[in-house]
């Protein structure tokens, strides 16, 4: 079983559309994260949730809205997609909000045309 | 979390040891050093972590200096499959103090050649 799984793996869409990326972890962790990795390969944190509560929101445009229906899921919804949103989005989880190993998903490559 | 600095790139011959340095001069007493690697197009993968003692697992060894201001990740017998970007980050102790934010720098791009 994949510990942290993301869907879809690839997403190609037009500017202005709305899209979602889903993430699920089966590790029983309390904390989940979304990272964005752009073409320069810089891995930048976007959000973190601990037990369904938002604990990190790193100056991300409000077009990005994370949703955590339960502590095993953290979905990312993006409204009005822009060209600059093209990137690979990684979901991750850790047992604790301040420490512990991070377990990453395989990434979701978003291409906005 | 404390800032880390790593060389941008390194290379290593297959079968030889790869020694990847990391400076974390502002590390605080309750922060661990974690190493991850990212093989092309995959998600980052945890390798090893430590507080102050040297650590070894099936993937690598971690040497932390006595003052804890720097560390070295050692891949004892590098293979072509070890070609990846290696990230060193510092992160608080499990339940106490520190920032919530696990911050990754640019990492070191390691190329293992035949």
Coordinates of C-alpha atoms in Angstrom, one line a residue:
Chain A
X1 CA 0.0 0.0 0.0
X2 CA 1.3 3.5 -0.9
X3 CA 1.8 5.5 2.3
X4 CA 0.9 8.9 0.8
X5 CA -1.0 8.9 -2.4
X6 CA -2.0 11.8 -4.7
X7 CA -4.4 11.9 -7.6
X8 CA -4.2 12.8 -10.3
X9 CA -0.5 12.3 -11.2
X10 CA -0.8 14.5 -14.2
X11 CA -3.2 17.4 -14.9
X12 CA -3.3 19.5 -18.0
X13 CA -5.8 22.3 -18.1
X14 CA -6.6 25.8 -19.5
X15 CA -6.1 29.1 -17.8
X16 CA -9.1 30.2 -15.8
X17 CA -10.3 26.7 -14.9
X18 CA -10.7 25.3 -11.4
X19 CA -9.1 22.0 -10.5
X20 CA -8.5 19.9 -7.4
X21 CA -5.7 17.5 -6.3
X22 CA -6.4 14.9 -3.7
X23 CA -4.1 13.4 -1.1
X24 CA -4.6 10.6 1.3
X25 CA -2.2 9.1 3.8
X26 CA -2.6 5.7 5.5
X27 CA 0.1 6.2 8.1
X28 CA -2.1 7.4 10.9
X29 CA -0.2 10.7 11.0
X30 CA -1.7 13.9 12.5
X31 CA -0.1 16.4 10.2
X32 CA -0.3 16.9 6.4
X33 CA 1.4 19.4 4.1
X34 CA 1.3 20.7 0.5
X35 CA 4.5 21.7 -1.2
X36 CA 5.0 23.3 -4.6
X37 CA 8.0 22.6 -6.7
X38 CA 8.5 24.9 -9.7
X39 CA 10.6 24.6 -12.8
X40 CA 13.7 25.8 -10.8
X41 CA 13.1 22.8 -8.5
X42 CA 12.7 24.9 -5.4
X43 CA 10.5 22.9 -2.9
X44 CA 8.3 25.5 -1.2
X45 CA 5.8 24.8 1.5
X46 CA 2.3 26.1 1.0
X47 CA 0.0 24.7 3.7
X48 CA 0.0 22.4 6.7
X49 CA -2.9 20.9 8.6
X50 CA -2.7 19.2 12.0
X51 CA -5.8 17.2 12.9
X52 CA -7.9 19.0 10.3
X53 CA -6.8 22.4 11.5
X54 CA -4.7 24.8 9.4
X55 CA -1.4 25.6 11.1
X56 CA 0.7 26.9 8.2
X57 CA -0.4 29.2 5.4
X58 CA 2.6 30.5 3.6
X59 CA 1.5 33.6 1.6
X60 CA -0.3 31.6 -0.9
X61 CA -2.8 33.4 -3.1
X62 CA -6.4 32.8 -1.9
X63 CA -7.1 31.1 -5.2
X64 CA -5.6 28.1 -3.5
X65 CA -7.8 26.5 -0.8
X66 CA -6.8 23.4 1.1
X67 CA -9.5 21.3 2.6
X68 CA -9.1 18.5 5.2
X69 CA -12.2 16.4 5.6
X70 CA -10.4 14.2 8.1
X71 CA -6.8 13.8 9.3
X72 CA -6.0 11.2 6.6
X73 CA -7.0 13.5 3.7
X74 CA -5.8 16.9 2.6
X75 CA -7.1 18.1 -0.8
X76 CA -5.9 21.2 -2.7
X77 CA -8.4 23.2 -4.8
X78 CA -7.2 25.8 -7.1
X79 CA -9.5 28.4 -8.6
X80 CA -8.9 30.5 -11.8
X81 CA -5.7 28.8 -12.7
X82 CA -2.9 30.9 -14.0
X83 CA 0.2 30.0 -16.1
X84 CA 2.4 30.5 -13.0
X85 CA 0.6 27.7 -11.2
X86 CA 2.2 25.2 -13.5
X87 CA 4.4 23.1 -11.1
X88 CA 4.6 19.8 -9.4
X89 CA 2.6 19.7 -6.2
X90 CA 3.7 17.3 -3.4
X91 CA 1.6 16.2 -0.5
X92 CA 3.4 15.0 2.6
X93 CA 2.6 13.9 6.2
X94 CA 4.4 13.6 9.5
X95 CA 3.4 12.1 12.8
X96 CA 3.7 15.4 14.7
X97 CA 3.3 19.1 13.6
X98 CA 6.8 20.1 14.8
X99 CA 8.9 17.0 14.3
X100 CA 9.3 13.6 12.8
X101 CA 10.0 12.4 9.3
X102 CA 8.1 13.7 6.4
X103 CA 6.6 11.1 4.0
X104 CA 6.0 12.5 0.6
X105 CA 3.6 11.4 -2.2
X106 CA 4.8 11.0 -5.7
X107 CA 3.7 14.4 -6.9
X108 CA 1.0 15.8 -9.1
X109 CA 2.3 17.6 -12.2
X110 CA 0.0 20.5 -13.1
X111 CA 0.4 22.1 -16.5
X112 CA -1.7 25.3 -17.2
X113 CA -1.9 26.2 -20.9
Chain B
X1 CA 13.5 26.0 11.3
X2 CA 17.2 26.9 11.1
X3 CA 18.7 27.7 7.8
X4 CA 21.0 25.2 6.2
X5 CA 23.6 25.6 3.4
X6 CA 24.8 22.9 1.1
X7 CA 27.0 22.9 -2.0
X8 CA 25.0 23.2 -5.2
X9 CA 26.4 20.1 -6.8
X10 CA 28.9 17.2 -6.3
X11 CA 29.9 14.2 -8.2
X12 CA 31.2 10.8 -7.2
X13 CA 32.5 7.7 -8.9
X14 CA 30.4 4.6 -8.7
X15 CA 31.5 2.4 -5.9
X16 CA 33.2 5.2 -4.0
X17 CA 31.9 6.9 -0.9
X18 CA 29.9 10.1 -1.4
X19 CA 30.3 12.6 1.4
X20 CA 27.7 15.4 1.3
X21 CA 28.3 18.3 3.7
X22 CA 25.7 20.6 5.3
X23 CA 26.1 23.7 7.5
X24 CA 23.5 24.5 10.1
X25 CA 25.4 27.0 12.3
X26 CA 22.2 28.4 13.9
X27 CA 20.8 25.0 14.9
X28 CA 19.2 25.1 18.4
X29 CA 19.6 22.5 21.1
X30 CA 16.2 20.8 20.4
X31 CA 16.6 20.5 16.6
X32 CA 17.4 17.4 14.8
X33 CA 19.2 17.2 11.4
X34 CA 17.2 15.4 8.8
X35 CA 18.4 14.3 5.3
X36 CA 16.1 13.6 2.4
X37 CA 16.8 12.9 -1.3
X38 CA 14.8 13.4 -4.4
X39 CA 15.4 11.2 -7.4
X40 CA 14.3 12.8 -10.6
X41 CA 10.5 13.2 -10.9
X42 CA 9.8 11.4 -7.6
X43 CA 8.8 12.7 -4.2
X44 CA 11.5 13.4 -1.7
X45 CA 12.5 10.4 0.4
X46 CA 13.6 10.3 4.0
X47 CA 17.1 9.0 4.5
X48 CA 18.3 9.5 8.1
X49 CA 18.2 11.9 11.0
X50 CA 20.2 12.6 14.1
X51 CA 20.5 14.9 17.1
X52 CA 24.2 14.8 18.2
X53 CA 25.4 11.2 17.9
X54 CA 26.5 9.7 14.7
X55 CA 23.8 7.5 13.1
X56 CA 23.8 4.7 10.6
X57 CA 21.1 2.8 8.8
X58 CA 20.8 0.7 5.7
X59 CA 20.9 3.7 3.4
X60 CA 23.6 6.0 4.8
X61 CA 25.6 7.3 7.8
X62 CA 25.2 10.7 9.4
X63 CA 28.2 12.3 11.1
X64 CA 27.3 15.4 13.2
X65 CA 30.2 17.6 14.5
X66 CA 30.5 18.0 18.2
X67 CA 29.3 21.6 18.1
X68 CA 26.4 20.5 15.9
X69 CA 27.0 23.3 13.4
X70 CA 27.6 21.0 10.5
X71 CA 27.0 17.4 9.4
X72 CA 28.0 15.0 6.6
X73 CA 25.8 12.4 5.0
X74 CA 27.9 9.5 3.8
X75 CA 26.7 7.0 1.1
X76 CA 29.4 4.4 1.6
X77 CA 29.3 2.8 -1.8
X78 CA 27.5 5.1 -4.2
X79 CA 25.6 3.6 -7.1
X80 CA 24.2 5.2 -10.2
X81 CA 20.8 5.0 -8.6
X82 CA 22.0 7.3 -5.9
X83 CA 22.0 10.2 -8.4
X84 CA 19.6 12.7 -6.9
X85 CA 19.2 16.0 -5.1
X86 CA 20.0 15.6 -1.4
X87 CA 18.4 18.0 1.1
X88 CA 19.5 18.7 4.6
X89 CA 17.0 20.3 6.9
X90 CA 16.7 20.9 10.6
X91 CA 13.6 20.2 12.5
X92 CA 12.5 20.5 16.1
X93 CA 12.3 17.7 18.6
X94 CA 9.1 15.7 18.3
X95 CA 6.9 17.4 20.7
X96 CA 8.7 20.5 21.9
X97 CA 9.3 24.0 20.7
X98 CA 10.4 25.1 17.3
X99 CA 8.7 26.1 14.2
X100 CA 6.0 24.2 12.4
X101 CA 7.6 24.8 9.1
X102 CA 9.8 22.1 7.5
X103 CA 11.8 24.3 5.1
X104 CA 13.9 22.8 2.3
X105 CA 16.8 24.7 0.7
X106 CA 18.2 24.1 -2.7
X107 CA 20.0 20.9 -1.8
X108 CA 23.0 19.3 -3.4
X109 CA 22.7 17.7 -6.8
X110 CA 24.8 14.5 -6.6
X111 CA 25.8 12.9 -9.8
X112 CA 27.2 9.4 -9.6
X113 CA 29.2 8.5 -12.7
X114 CA 30.4 5.1 -13.9

